[in-house]
Amino acid sequence: MTTDLTSSTITAMLSEAREAPQVVARLLDANTPLCRDVGERLRASPPPFAVTCARGSSDNAATFVKYLLEIHSGLVTASVGPSVTSVYEARPRMRDALFLAVSQSGRSPDILNLAQAGRDDGALTVALVNDTSSPLASTCEVVLPLHAGPERSVAATKSFIAALASGLQLVAHWSQDKELLAALDSLPDILAKAAAIDWSAALPELSQADNLFVVGRGVGFAVAQEAALKLKETSGVHAEAMSAAELMHGPWTLAGDHFPILVLSQRDETLGGVNDLVTKLNEQGVPVVVAGAAEGPATVMLPSVENVHPYLAPIAMIQSFYPLVNAIALARGRNPDNPPRLRKVTETV
C-alpha cells in the first residue's frame, strides 16, 4: 500500500515546491514589460546564435531554453562550459549573440567570468537570476528576476520551475506567438493542478532502486535531467537522465528487474518514438514508470494534467515529481533538505 504524497511529511523542499504556482504567477506578471522590451530588441536585431551558461539545476533549466530556442525560434544555441574562460582563460567569440546566464544565487565565479566575457565581446547578456542584488545581476545587461524568494532547502524546486517559466516567457514575447502567450497565462493554474496530482503509485518501485534511468526527449529532456539530479542529491539514487533516442544505442542493456526506467513525455512530435520505447522495454521485462502523454504497457502509469501545451507539459511534470522525490528520500531514510556534503550555494571556479 502506498502513501498519498499530497499528505506526506512536510519538508522545506516540499513546502517550497508547493509555492511554485504562486511564484510563477508573480514572475509572469512582474516580468512581462521586461520580456516585451527584450523581445522587441531581439526582433530589431536578431542574434546569429545563443549561448547558455549555468550549473546544476540551473543548467537543466538552460537545457529547456536551448530546446525552445532551437525548435521554436530556429536559433542555434550552445551551452558553453564556464571553465572555458575561468580555467582555460580562453575568450570565445560571442559578438551579437544572445547570452543567457541562469542562476539561483548569481555568485559562482566561473559563471560570472563567462558572463563578463560575453558582455565584453558585445553579446546581449541576460541573467535569469533569483538574487537581483548578486554579482551576476550587476554583470549582465538585462536581468529577469525569478521572484522565487528565499529557498531554505538545498534542493532547488520553486527557483528551478521559475527559471523554466522565465525562459518560456522570454521566447513567447520574442516570437509574439499568440497561442504560446495564451498558454503561458494558464501556467500558474496548470502548476496548481500538477502539484495536487498524486504519484504515490511509483513510490514502491522507485524507492527500492539504487540505479535507474530517467528518460525524456526534446523539450522534456531538461526535466528528465532535473529529476535525475534530484534523485541523486536527495535520495542517494544513482539516476541518469537519458534521451529516449540515446537509450536505444546501448545504455538500455543496463535496465532490468533492479534497474527501472522513469519515462517523462509530452504530447508532441517525440511521442511516437517514446511510445515505441515503452513497448520495447515492456517486452524486455524492464520495469517502466510512465508519466505524461506516453501510452502503452507499463509497470506503473502516473496521472498528469491533460490538454496542456507541449512546452508547458514538462514544467507541470516536474511540479508533480517533486513530492514523489521528497517521499523517496524519506522512504530511504534521508533528509531531502540537507543532503550529505552539499550546501545551498556552490561556488566553482
Coordinates of C-alpha atoms in Angstrom, one line a residue:
M1 CA 0.0 0.0 0.0
T2 CA 1.4 3.4 -0.9
T3 CA 1.2 6.7 0.9
D4 CA -0.7 9.7 -0.5
L5 CA 2.1 12.1 -1.4
T6 CA -0.1 15.1 -1.1
S7 CA -0.2 14.5 2.7
S8 CA 3.4 13.2 3.1
T9 CA 5.9 14.7 5.6
I10 CA 6.3 18.4 5.1
T11 CA 9.9 19.2 4.5
A12 CA 11.2 22.6 3.4
M13 CA 11.8 21.1 0.0
L14 CA 8.1 20.0 -0.3
S15 CA 6.8 23.3 1.1
E16 CA 8.9 25.3 -1.3
A17 CA 7.9 23.2 -4.3
R18 CA 4.2 23.9 -3.4
E19 CA 4.9 27.6 -3.7
A20 CA 5.8 27.3 -7.3
P21 CA 2.4 28.2 -8.8
Q22 CA 2.3 31.5 -6.8
V23 CA 6.0 32.2 -7.7
V24 CA 5.2 31.7 -11.4
A25 CA 2.1 33.9 -11.3
R26 CA 4.2 36.6 -9.7
L27 CA 7.0 36.2 -12.2
L28 CA 4.7 36.3 -15.2
D29 CA 3.1 39.5 -14.0
A30 CA 6.2 41.3 -13.0
N31 CA 8.4 40.4 -15.9
T32 CA 6.0 41.0 -18.8
P33 CA 7.2 44.5 -19.5
L34 CA 10.9 43.4 -19.4
C35 CA 10.3 40.4 -21.7
R36 CA 8.3 42.6 -24.2
D37 CA 11.3 45.1 -24.2
V38 CA 13.9 42.3 -24.7
G39 CA 11.7 40.7 -27.4
E40 CA 11.4 43.9 -29.3
R41 CA 15.1 44.4 -29.1
L42 CA 15.8 40.8 -30.4
R43 CA 13.3 41.3 -33.3
A44 CA 15.0 44.5 -34.3
S45 CA 18.5 43.0 -34.2
P46 CA 18.2 39.1 -34.4
P47 CA 21.2 37.4 -32.8
P48 CA 23.1 34.9 -35.0
F49 CA 23.2 32.3 -32.2
A50 CA 22.6 32.0 -28.5
V51 CA 24.8 30.9 -25.6
T52 CA 23.7 29.5 -22.3
C53 CA 25.7 29.5 -19.1
A54 CA 24.7 27.7 -15.9
R55 CA 25.5 24.9 -13.4
G56 CA 23.4 22.2 -11.6
S57 CA 19.6 22.6 -11.7
S58 CA 20.1 26.0 -13.4
D59 CA 21.9 24.2 -16.2
N60 CA 18.9 21.8 -16.6
A61 CA 16.7 24.9 -16.9
A62 CA 19.1 26.2 -19.6
T63 CA 18.7 22.9 -21.5
F64 CA 14.9 23.7 -21.6
V65 CA 15.6 27.1 -23.0
K66 CA 18.1 25.7 -25.6
Y67 CA 15.4 23.4 -27.0
L68 CA 12.8 26.2 -27.0
L69 CA 15.2 28.5 -28.9
E70 CA 16.2 25.8 -31.4
I71 CA 12.7 24.4 -32.0
H72 CA 10.6 27.5 -31.8
S73 CA 13.0 30.3 -32.7
G74 CA 15.3 28.4 -35.1
L75 CA 18.3 29.7 -33.2
V76 CA 21.4 27.5 -32.8
T77 CA 22.1 27.5 -29.1
A78 CA 25.3 26.4 -27.4
S79 CA 25.8 25.5 -23.8
V80 CA 29.3 26.9 -23.1
G81 CA 31.3 25.4 -20.2
P82 CA 32.2 28.2 -17.8
S83 CA 35.7 26.7 -17.4
V84 CA 36.5 27.8 -20.9
T85 CA 37.1 31.3 -19.6
S86 CA 37.6 30.8 -15.8
V87 CA 40.2 27.9 -16.0
Y88 CA 41.5 27.9 -19.6
E89 CA 41.4 31.7 -19.9
A90 CA 40.0 31.4 -23.5
R91 CA 37.7 34.1 -24.9
P92 CA 35.1 32.5 -27.2
R93 CA 33.7 34.9 -29.8
M94 CA 30.2 35.9 -28.8
R95 CA 29.6 39.2 -30.5
D96 CA 25.9 40.0 -31.2
A97 CA 24.9 36.7 -29.6
L98 CA 22.1 36.3 -27.1
F99 CA 23.9 35.2 -23.9
L100 CA 21.6 33.7 -21.2
A101 CA 23.0 33.1 -17.7
V102 CA 20.8 31.1 -15.4
S103 CA 21.5 31.0 -11.6
Q104 CA 19.8 31.0 -8.3
S105 CA 22.4 32.8 -6.3
G106 CA 24.3 34.6 -9.1
R107 CA 27.5 34.2 -7.2
S108 CA 29.6 31.4 -8.7
P109 CA 32.9 32.9 -10.0
D110 CA 33.0 30.8 -13.2
I111 CA 29.5 31.9 -14.3
L112 CA 30.4 35.5 -13.6
N113 CA 33.6 35.1 -15.6
L114 CA 31.9 33.8 -18.7
A115 CA 29.1 36.4 -18.4
Q116 CA 31.6 39.2 -18.3
A117 CA 33.5 37.7 -21.3
G118 CA 30.2 37.7 -23.2
R119 CA 29.4 41.3 -22.4
D120 CA 32.9 42.4 -23.1
D121 CA 32.7 40.8 -26.6
G122 CA 29.4 42.5 -27.4
A123 CA 26.8 39.8 -26.6
L124 CA 23.4 40.8 -25.2
T125 CA 23.8 39.4 -21.8
V126 CA 20.6 38.3 -19.9
A127 CA 20.5 36.9 -16.4
L128 CA 17.7 34.7 -15.2
V129 CA 18.6 35.0 -11.5
N130 CA 16.8 34.8 -8.2
D131 CA 19.1 37.2 -6.3
T132 CA 18.8 40.5 -8.0
S133 CA 21.5 42.0 -5.7
S134 CA 24.0 39.4 -6.8
P135 CA 27.2 40.0 -8.9
L136 CA 25.6 38.2 -11.9
A137 CA 22.8 40.7 -11.9
S138 CA 25.3 43.5 -11.9
T139 CA 27.4 41.9 -14.7
C140 CA 24.6 41.3 -17.2
E141 CA 22.9 44.0 -19.2
V142 CA 19.4 42.7 -18.7
V143 CA 18.0 41.0 -15.5
L144 CA 14.9 38.8 -15.5
P145 CA 14.3 38.2 -11.8
L146 CA 12.9 34.7 -10.9
H147 CA 10.8 36.1 -8.0
A148 CA 11.1 32.8 -6.1
G149 CA 12.0 34.3 -2.8
P150 CA 14.4 32.6 -0.4
E151 CA 14.9 28.8 -0.6
R152 CA 15.9 27.0 2.6
S153 CA 16.2 23.6 1.2
V154 CA 19.5 22.7 -0.5
A155 CA 17.4 21.0 -3.2
A156 CA 16.1 23.8 -5.5
T157 CA 12.5 23.4 -6.6
K158 CA 10.5 26.6 -7.0
S159 CA 13.5 28.5 -8.4
F160 CA 14.0 25.8 -11.0
I161 CA 10.4 26.0 -12.1
A162 CA 10.6 29.8 -12.1
A163 CA 13.7 29.5 -14.4
L164 CA 11.7 27.3 -16.8
A165 CA 8.8 29.8 -16.8
S166 CA 11.2 32.7 -17.3
G167 CA 12.8 31.2 -20.3
L168 CA 9.5 30.3 -21.8
Q169 CA 8.1 33.8 -21.2
L170 CA 11.1 35.4 -23.0
V171 CA 10.7 33.1 -26.0
A172 CA 6.9 33.7 -26.2
H173 CA 7.3 37.5 -26.1
W174 CA 10.2 37.5 -28.6
S175 CA 8.2 35.4 -31.1
Q176 CA 4.9 37.1 -30.3
D177 CA 3.3 33.7 -30.6
K178 CA -0.3 34.3 -29.5
E179 CA -1.0 30.7 -28.8
L180 CA 2.0 30.3 -26.7
L181 CA 1.3 33.6 -24.8
A182 CA -2.2 32.4 -24.1
A183 CA -0.9 29.1 -22.9
L184 CA 1.7 30.8 -20.7
D185 CA -1.1 32.7 -18.9
S186 CA -2.6 29.4 -17.8
L187 CA 0.7 28.1 -16.4
P188 CA 0.1 29.0 -12.7
D189 CA -3.3 27.2 -12.8
I190 CA -1.7 24.2 -14.5
L191 CA 1.0 24.0 -11.9
A192 CA -1.5 24.2 -9.1
K193 CA -3.3 21.2 -10.6
A194 CA 0.0 19.4 -11.1
A195 CA 1.0 19.9 -7.5
A196 CA -2.2 18.2 -6.4
I197 CA -1.6 15.1 -8.5
D198 CA -0.6 12.0 -6.6
W199 CA 2.3 10.0 -8.0
S200 CA 2.5 7.6 -5.0
A201 CA 1.9 4.6 -7.2
A202 CA 5.6 4.9 -8.3
L203 CA 7.0 5.0 -4.7
P204 CA 7.4 1.2 -4.2
E205 CA 9.2 0.8 -7.5
L206 CA 11.5 3.8 -7.3
S207 CA 12.3 4.0 -3.6
Q208 CA 13.8 0.5 -3.7
A209 CA 16.0 1.2 -6.8
D210 CA 19.7 2.1 -6.3
N211 CA 20.1 2.7 -10.1
L212 CA 17.6 4.0 -12.7
F213 CA 17.3 5.9 -15.9
V214 CA 15.0 9.0 -16.3
V215 CA 14.0 9.3 -19.9
G216 CA 12.8 12.4 -21.8
R217 CA 13.1 13.8 -25.2
G218 CA 13.0 17.2 -26.9
V219 CA 11.7 20.0 -24.6
G220 CA 11.1 17.3 -22.0
F221 CA 14.7 16.2 -21.7
A222 CA 15.5 19.1 -19.3
V223 CA 13.1 17.8 -16.7
A224 CA 14.5 14.3 -17.1
Q225 CA 17.9 15.9 -16.2
E226 CA 16.3 17.7 -13.2
A227 CA 14.5 14.6 -11.9
A228 CA 17.7 12.5 -12.2
L229 CA 19.7 15.2 -10.3
K230 CA 17.1 15.4 -7.5
L231 CA 17.1 11.6 -7.1
K232 CA 20.9 11.7 -6.7
E233 CA 21.1 14.6 -4.3
T234 CA 18.1 14.0 -2.1
S235 CA 17.7 10.2 -2.2
G236 CA 21.1 8.7 -2.9
V237 CA 19.8 7.0 -6.1
H238 CA 22.2 6.7 -9.0
A239 CA 19.9 8.2 -11.6
E240 CA 21.0 9.1 -15.1
A241 CA 19.0 11.3 -17.5
M242 CA 18.8 9.7 -20.9
S243 CA 17.3 10.8 -24.2
A244 CA 14.7 8.3 -25.4
A245 CA 16.7 8.2 -28.6
E246 CA 20.1 7.7 -27.0
L247 CA 18.8 5.0 -24.7
M248 CA 18.3 2.7 -27.7
H249 CA 22.0 3.0 -28.7
G250 CA 23.3 0.7 -25.9
P251 CA 22.6 2.0 -22.4
W252 CA 19.3 0.2 -22.1
T253 CA 21.2 -3.0 -21.7
L254 CA 21.7 -1.9 -18.1
A255 CA 18.0 -1.8 -17.3
G256 CA 16.2 -4.8 -15.7
D257 CA 14.5 -6.1 -12.6
H258 CA 16.5 -3.8 -10.2
F259 CA 17.2 -1.0 -12.7
P260 CA 13.8 0.6 -13.6
I261 CA 13.2 3.4 -16.0
L262 CA 11.1 6.5 -15.4
V263 CA 9.7 8.0 -18.6
L264 CA 8.5 11.6 -18.8
S265 CA 6.8 12.6 -22.0
Q266 CA 4.9 15.4 -23.6
R267 CA 2.4 15.3 -26.5
D268 CA 4.5 16.5 -29.4
E269 CA 6.5 15.1 -32.3
T270 CA 8.5 12.9 -30.0
L271 CA 5.6 10.9 -28.7
G272 CA 5.5 8.2 -31.3
G273 CA 9.1 7.3 -30.6
V274 CA 8.6 7.4 -26.8
N275 CA 5.6 5.1 -27.1
D276 CA 7.7 2.6 -29.2
L277 CA 10.4 2.7 -26.5
V278 CA 7.9 2.0 -23.7
T279 CA 6.5 -1.0 -25.6
K280 CA 10.0 -2.4 -26.3
L281 CA 11.0 -2.0 -22.6
N282 CA 7.9 -3.8 -21.5
E283 CA 8.7 -6.7 -24.0
Q284 CA 12.1 -6.9 -22.4
G285 CA 10.7 -7.2 -18.9
V286 CA 12.1 -3.9 -17.8
P287 CA 10.1 -2.1 -15.0
V288 CA 8.8 1.2 -16.5
V289 CA 7.1 4.1 -14.8
V290 CA 5.4 6.4 -17.3
A291 CA 4.2 9.9 -16.7
G292 CA 2.8 12.4 -19.2
A293 CA 1.4 11.6 -22.6
A294 CA 3.1 8.3 -23.4
E295 CA 0.9 5.2 -23.7
G296 CA 1.4 1.5 -23.9
P297 CA 2.2 -1.2 -21.4
A298 CA 4.0 0.0 -18.3
T299 CA 4.6 -1.2 -14.8
V300 CA 3.1 2.0 -13.4
M301 CA 1.1 4.7 -15.2
L302 CA 1.1 8.0 -13.5
P303 CA -1.6 10.7 -13.9
S304 CA -0.9 14.1 -15.4
V305 CA -2.6 17.3 -16.2
E306 CA -4.3 16.9 -19.5
N307 CA -4.7 19.2 -22.6
V308 CA -1.5 21.1 -21.8
H309 CA 0.6 22.9 -24.4
P310 CA 3.7 20.7 -25.1
Y311 CA 6.0 23.4 -23.9
L312 CA 4.2 23.7 -20.6
A313 CA 3.8 19.9 -20.1
P314 CA 7.4 19.3 -18.8
I315 CA 7.0 22.1 -16.3
A316 CA 3.8 20.5 -15.0
M317 CA 5.5 17.1 -14.8
I318 CA 8.4 18.3 -12.7
Q319 CA 5.9 20.0 -10.3
S320 CA 4.2 16.6 -9.9
F321 CA 7.6 14.9 -9.5
Y322 CA 8.9 16.9 -6.5
P323 CA 6.5 15.4 -3.9
L324 CA 7.5 12.0 -5.2
V325 CA 11.2 12.5 -4.8
N326 CA 10.6 14.0 -1.4
A327 CA 8.8 10.8 -0.4
I328 CA 11.5 8.6 -2.0
A329 CA 14.2 10.4 0.1
L330 CA 12.2 9.9 3.3
A331 CA 11.5 6.3 2.5
R332 CA 15.2 5.7 2.1
G333 CA 15.9 7.4 5.5
R334 CA 17.4 10.6 4.1
N335 CA 16.7 14.3 4.7
P336 CA 15.9 15.9 1.3
D337 CA 16.6 19.4 2.8
N338 CA 20.2 18.7 3.8
P339 CA 21.8 16.1 1.5
P340 CA 25.3 14.9 2.7
R341 CA 28.2 17.1 1.6
L342 CA 26.1 19.7 -0.2
R343 CA 25.3 23.3 0.6
K344 CA 22.8 25.8 -0.9
V345 CA 25.3 28.0 -2.7
T346 CA 28.1 26.2 -4.6
E347 CA 30.8 28.5 -6.0
T348 CA 33.0 26.9 -8.6
V349 CA 36.0 28.4 -10.5

